[in-house]
Short mmCIF file of C-alpha atoms and ligand atoms in Angstrom, two decimals:
data_model
loop_
_atom_site.label_atom_id
_atom_site.label_comp_id
_atom_site.label_asym_id
_atom_site.label_seq_id
_atom_site.Cartn_x
_atom_site.Cartn_y
_atom_site.Cartn_z
CA UNK G 223 129.65 135.23 137.33
CA UNK G 224 130.29 134.62 141.05
CA UNK G 225 133.95 133.95 141.63
CA UNK G 226 135.73 132.35 144.56
CA UNK G 227 134.31 132.85 148.08
CA UNK G 228 134.89 136.25 149.66
CA UNK G 229 137.36 136.35 152.53
CA UNK G 230 135.53 137.42 155.71
CA UNK G 231 138.36 139.78 156.52
CA UNK G 232 137.60 141.86 153.42
CA UNK G 233 136.61 145.37 154.59
CA UNK G 234 133.58 145.32 152.29
CA UNK G 235 132.57 141.75 153.11
CA UNK G 236 128.98 142.51 154.09
CA UNK G 237 128.31 144.84 151.19
CA UNK G 238 129.89 142.45 148.69
CA UNK G 239 127.96 139.46 150.03
CA UNK G 240 124.73 141.40 149.64
CA UNK G 241 125.66 142.19 146.03
CA UNK G 242 126.38 138.54 145.39
CA UNK G 243 123.08 137.49 146.98
CA UNK G 244 121.27 139.82 144.60
CA UNK G 245 123.33 138.63 141.65
CA UNK G 246 122.21 135.07 142.49
CA UNK G 247 118.62 136.32 142.92
CA UNK G 248 118.63 137.71 139.38
CA UNK G 249 120.19 134.54 138.02
CA UNK G 250 117.57 132.40 139.79
CA UNK G 251 114.75 134.58 138.49
CA UNK G 252 113.57 135.81 141.88
CA UNK G 253 115.00 139.34 141.69
CA UNK G 254 114.11 141.65 138.81
CA UNK G 255 117.19 143.28 137.18
CA UNK G 256 115.91 146.73 138.18
CA UNK G 257 116.13 145.52 141.78
CA UNK G 258 119.90 145.91 141.43
CA UNK G 259 119.43 149.63 140.78
CA UNK G 260 117.11 150.03 143.77
CA UNK G 261 119.71 148.22 145.88
CA UNK G 262 122.44 150.58 144.65
CA UNK G 263 120.48 153.56 145.89
CA UNK G 264 120.15 151.92 149.28
CA UNK G 265 123.86 151.08 149.39
CA UNK G 266 124.79 154.73 148.93
CA UNK G 267 122.72 155.70 151.97
CA UNK G 268 124.08 152.76 153.93
CA UNK G 269 127.63 153.91 153.18
CA UNK G 270 126.84 157.35 154.59
CA UNK G 271 125.34 155.69 157.68
CA UNK G 272 128.61 153.76 158.15
CA UNK G 273 126.70 150.52 157.54
CA UNK G 274 125.49 150.34 161.11
CA UNK G 275 122.20 150.49 162.97
CA UNK G 276 121.75 153.92 164.57
CA UNK G 277 119.72 154.79 167.70
CA UNK G 278 116.90 156.26 165.55
CA UNK G 279 116.52 152.85 163.85
CA UNK G 280 116.60 151.06 167.22
CA UNK G 281 113.79 153.34 168.45
CA UNK G 282 111.71 152.60 165.34
CA UNK G 283 112.38 148.87 165.76
CA UNK G 284 111.17 148.99 169.38
CA UNK G 285 108.01 150.83 168.33
CA UNK G 286 107.45 148.41 165.44
CA UNK G 287 107.71 145.43 167.81
CA UNK G 288 105.10 147.04 170.04
CA UNK G 289 102.69 147.54 167.15
CA UNK G 290 103.27 143.97 165.94
CA UNK G 291 102.35 142.65 169.39
CA UNK G 292 99.12 144.66 169.31
CA UNK G 293 98.17 143.81 165.71
CA UNK G 294 95.33 141.42 164.86
CA UNK G 295 96.55 140.51 161.41
CA UNK G 296 100.19 141.40 160.76
CA UNK G 297 101.48 140.74 157.24
CA UNK G 298 105.05 140.88 155.94
CA UNK G 299 105.14 141.94 152.29
CA UNK G 300 108.02 140.28 150.44
CA UNK G 301 109.56 141.25 147.09
CA UNK G 302 112.38 140.06 144.85
CA UNK G 303 115.16 141.96 146.63
CA UNK G 304 114.25 141.00 150.17
CA UNK G 305 113.76 137.34 149.30
CA UNK G 306 117.27 137.27 147.81
CA UNK G 307 118.91 139.29 150.61
CA UNK G 308 117.48 137.76 153.77
CA UNK G 309 114.92 134.97 153.20
CA UNK G 310 115.77 133.07 156.40
CA UNK G 311 115.61 136.19 158.54
CA UNK G 312 112.20 137.08 157.06
CA UNK G 313 110.84 133.61 157.82
CA UNK G 314 112.23 133.85 161.37
CA UNK G 315 110.44 137.18 161.79
CA UNK G 316 107.18 135.63 160.56
CA UNK G 317 107.59 132.86 163.09
CA UNK G 318 108.46 135.12 166.03
CA UNK G 319 105.64 137.55 165.24
CA UNK G 320 102.96 135.08 164.19
CA UNK G 321 102.62 137.23 161.04
CA UNK G 322 101.73 136.07 157.55
CA UNK G 323 103.98 136.27 154.50
CA UNK G 324 102.72 137.64 151.18
CA UNK G 325 104.64 138.14 147.95
CA UNK G 326 103.91 141.45 146.26
CA UNK G 327 105.76 142.58 143.16
CA UNK G 328 105.94 145.62 140.94
CA UNK G 329 107.07 143.50 137.97
CA UNK G 330 104.59 140.79 138.73
CA UNK G 331 104.67 137.43 136.95
CA UNK G 332 103.27 134.12 138.09
CA UNK G 333 106.62 132.48 137.44
CA UNK G 334 108.54 134.92 139.64
CA UNK G 335 105.97 134.71 142.45
CA UNK G 336 106.26 130.91 142.41
CA UNK G 337 110.06 131.12 142.56
CA UNK G 338 109.95 133.53 145.50
CA UNK G 339 107.44 131.34 147.34
CA UNK G 340 109.66 128.32 146.85
CA UNK G 341 112.75 130.26 148.02
CA UNK G 342 110.85 131.25 151.19
CA UNK G 343 109.69 127.69 151.70
CA UNK G 344 113.27 126.47 151.35
CA UNK G 345 114.07 128.89 154.16
CA UNK G 346 111.39 127.32 156.35
CA UNK G 347 108.18 129.18 155.47
CA UNK G 348 104.93 127.21 155.59
CA UNK G 349 102.15 129.24 154.00
CA UNK G 350 103.00 132.14 151.68
CA UNK G 351 100.21 134.29 150.19
CA UNK G 352 100.34 136.23 146.97
CA UNK G 353 99.98 133.81 144.11
CA UNK G 354 96.21 134.07 144.06
CA UNK G 355 95.14 137.68 144.11
CA UNK G 356 91.49 138.11 144.95
CA UNK G 357 91.56 141.67 146.28
CA UNK G 358 92.93 145.09 145.31
CA UNK G 359 94.47 148.04 147.10
CA UNK G 360 92.40 150.91 145.76
CA UNK G 361 93.98 153.96 144.18
CA UNK G 362 97.03 152.09 142.91
CA UNK G 363 97.64 151.67 139.19
CA UNK G 364 100.54 149.17 139.27
CA UNK G 365 100.39 145.41 139.73
CA UNK G 366 101.33 146.03 143.35
CA UNK G 367 97.60 146.67 143.87
CA UNK G 368 97.00 142.91 143.53
CA UNK G 369 96.69 141.32 146.98
CA UNK G 370 95.21 138.36 148.79
CA UNK G 371 92.06 138.96 150.86
CA UNK G 372 93.39 136.63 153.56
CA UNK G 373 96.77 138.37 153.65
CA UNK G 374 97.34 142.09 153.04
CA UNK G 375 93.62 142.51 152.22
CA UNK G 376 92.61 141.90 155.83
CA UNK G 377 95.81 143.13 157.51
CA UNK G 378 95.72 145.91 160.08
CA UNK G 379 99.52 146.18 160.04
CA UNK G 380 101.85 145.63 157.06
CA UNK G 381 105.65 145.53 156.97
CA UNK G 382 107.09 146.76 153.68
CA UNK G 383 110.74 146.79 152.61
CA UNK G 384 112.28 148.53 149.57
CA UNK G 385 108.84 149.78 148.79
CA UNK G 386 107.16 152.32 146.53
CA UNK G 387 105.79 155.43 148.13
CA UNK G 388 102.51 155.19 146.25
CA UNK G 389 101.71 151.74 147.67
CA UNK G 390 102.63 152.84 151.19
CA UNK G 391 100.28 155.78 150.78
CA UNK G 392 97.50 153.58 149.34
CA UNK G 393 97.86 151.10 152.24
CA UNK G 394 97.60 153.96 154.74
CA UNK G 395 94.52 155.30 152.95
CA UNK G 396 93.02 151.81 153.23
CA UNK G 397 93.29 152.25 157.01
CA UNK G 398 96.31 150.05 157.61
CA UNK G 399 99.35 150.87 159.71
CA UNK G 400 102.59 150.51 157.78
CA UNK G 401 106.07 149.73 159.07
CA UNK G 402 108.71 150.48 156.41
CA UNK G 403 112.36 149.50 156.25
CA UNK G 404 114.05 152.01 153.97
CA UNK G 405 117.60 153.34 153.99
CA UNK G 406 116.46 156.60 152.40
CA UNK G 407 114.74 158.83 154.98
CA UNK G 408 113.73 161.18 152.15
CA UNK G 409 111.79 158.62 150.09
CA UNK G 410 108.03 158.85 149.82
CA UNK G 411 107.85 155.45 151.48
CA UNK G 412 109.81 156.69 154.50
CA UNK G 413 107.58 159.74 154.75
CA UNK G 414 104.25 157.98 154.29
CA UNK G 415 104.86 155.04 156.65
CA UNK G 416 103.56 155.03 160.23
CA UNK G 417 106.94 153.76 161.49
CA UNK G 418 110.12 154.01 159.41
CA UNK G 419 113.16 151.94 160.21
CA UNK G 420 116.04 153.69 158.43
CA UNK G 421 118.41 150.77 158.25
CA UNK G 422 119.51 147.99 155.93
CA UNK G 423 116.98 145.12 155.83
CA UNK G 424 119.76 142.61 156.48
CA UNK G 425 120.41 144.25 159.87
CA UNK G 426 116.91 145.51 160.73
CA UNK G 427 114.94 142.29 160.28
CA UNK G 428 117.00 140.15 162.74
CA UNK G 429 116.93 143.05 165.23
CA UNK G 430 113.16 143.26 164.96
CA UNK G 431 112.88 139.51 165.57
CA UNK G 432 115.17 139.81 168.62
CA UNK G 433 113.08 142.71 169.93
CA UNK G 434 109.90 140.63 169.63
CA UNK G 435 111.50 137.85 171.63
CA UNK G 436 112.43 140.21 174.48
CA UNK G 437 110.21 139.96 177.51
CA UNK G 438 108.71 142.96 179.24
CA UNK G 439 109.57 145.51 176.55
CA UNK G 440 108.50 148.97 177.66
CA UNK G 441 106.13 151.17 175.75
CA UNK G 442 107.14 154.50 174.26
CA UNK G 443 104.07 156.66 173.90
CA UNK G 444 106.15 159.60 172.72
CA UNK G 445 107.22 158.00 169.44
CA UNK G 446 107.31 160.53 166.60
CA UNK G 447 108.18 159.24 163.14
CA UNK G 448 108.95 162.70 161.72
CA UNK G 449 111.53 163.17 164.44
CA UNK G 450 113.08 159.78 163.62
CA UNK G 451 113.35 160.79 159.96
CA UNK G 452 114.95 164.12 160.88
CA UNK G 453 117.54 162.32 163.01
CA UNK G 454 118.30 159.92 160.16
CA UNK G 455 118.68 162.75 157.66
CA UNK G 456 121.00 164.58 160.03
CA UNK G 457 123.20 161.48 160.43
CA UNK G 458 123.41 161.09 156.65
CA UNK G 459 124.28 164.76 156.07
CA UNK G 460 127.01 164.49 158.69
CA UNK G 461 128.38 161.46 156.81
P1 ATP J 760 109.79 156.00 146.83
O1 ATP J 760 108.89 155.45 145.77
O2 ATP J 760 109.40 155.58 148.21
O3 ATP J 760 110.06 157.48 146.75
P2 ATP J 760 112.18 155.36 145.42
O4 ATP J 760 111.39 155.41 144.16
O5 ATP J 760 113.19 156.41 145.69
O6 ATP J 760 111.19 155.26 146.65
P3 ATP J 760 112.53 152.59 144.94
O7 ATP J 760 113.43 152.26 143.82
O8 ATP J 760 111.06 152.58 144.72
O9 ATP J 760 112.96 154.00 145.55
O10 ATP J 760 112.82 151.62 146.19
C1 ATP J 760 114.06 151.39 146.69
C2 ATP J 760 114.16 151.98 148.09
O11 ATP J 760 114.69 150.97 148.93
C3 ATP J 760 115.13 153.16 148.13
O12 ATP J 760 114.63 154.17 148.97
C4 ATP J 760 116.41 152.55 148.72
O13 ATP J 760 117.12 153.49 149.50
C5 ATP J 760 115.85 151.45 149.60
N1 ATP J 760 116.76 150.30 149.77
C6 ATP J 760 117.53 149.67 148.83
N2 ATP J 760 118.21 148.64 149.33
C7 ATP J 760 117.89 148.58 150.65
C8 ATP J 760 118.26 147.71 151.72
N3 ATP J 760 119.11 146.71 151.54
N4 ATP J 760 117.72 147.94 152.93
C9 ATP J 760 116.84 148.95 153.13
N5 ATP J 760 116.45 149.81 152.16
C10 ATP J 760 116.95 149.63 150.94
MG1 MG J 761 109.59 154.29 143.93
#
């Protein structure tokens, strides 16, 4: 259904390109149709945030970079929306951080996992975990419990994007630190994560990569995720 290319001068260029990326993701079988609905919820929050990265997101990104540097086994969890929206940026983050990539899906099918892995490989990824699941996140009923022992199974730090609150909570209960990217500061994911970046993944992931590449980044011992979420909620209410 994609029509002629969007003019860059269009005031909604970024938002429309993201919609088209997801449309292509559904057509290619990497994004589940319900992913469009999840994206719509995010878009509404992004609109209220004026589609820009706020200082509270920058602070969370700086803290996330610090934790990634300290982590022993950092894993980036990838789903159908993120692999359609920003596959190259995700692979660049994996490279800059030395982290592993693992596909984890709510509507899990071998076919879709294979398609996502090949999309990530086309974007430059080498190894992607997730096809063979030989471990479980306990206390989680959905297929999102299925993980790889060499990936999320042995991770001490996991990055999740457009995630479910119950998996974030289960990962925390399993003793892992969780960084979440979620435009909704009220979601269970945002509230359960150790660090919540309230920003669009298409902006947040390249910023996190850039932060990791910075030399001599300073530490912020006073980081408080609840405060970050309050600031995000305030910005949204202000509109
Ligand atoms: P939770 O289970 O955490 O309460 P939810 O059920 O409200 O979340 P889901 O449909 O499970 O929401 O996941 C989608 C989440 O991802 C929403 O919170 C939405 O705001 C967010 N989201 C959607 N698109 C983006 C995006 N491009 N960047 C960042 N976050 C996004
Ligand atoms: Mg949910």
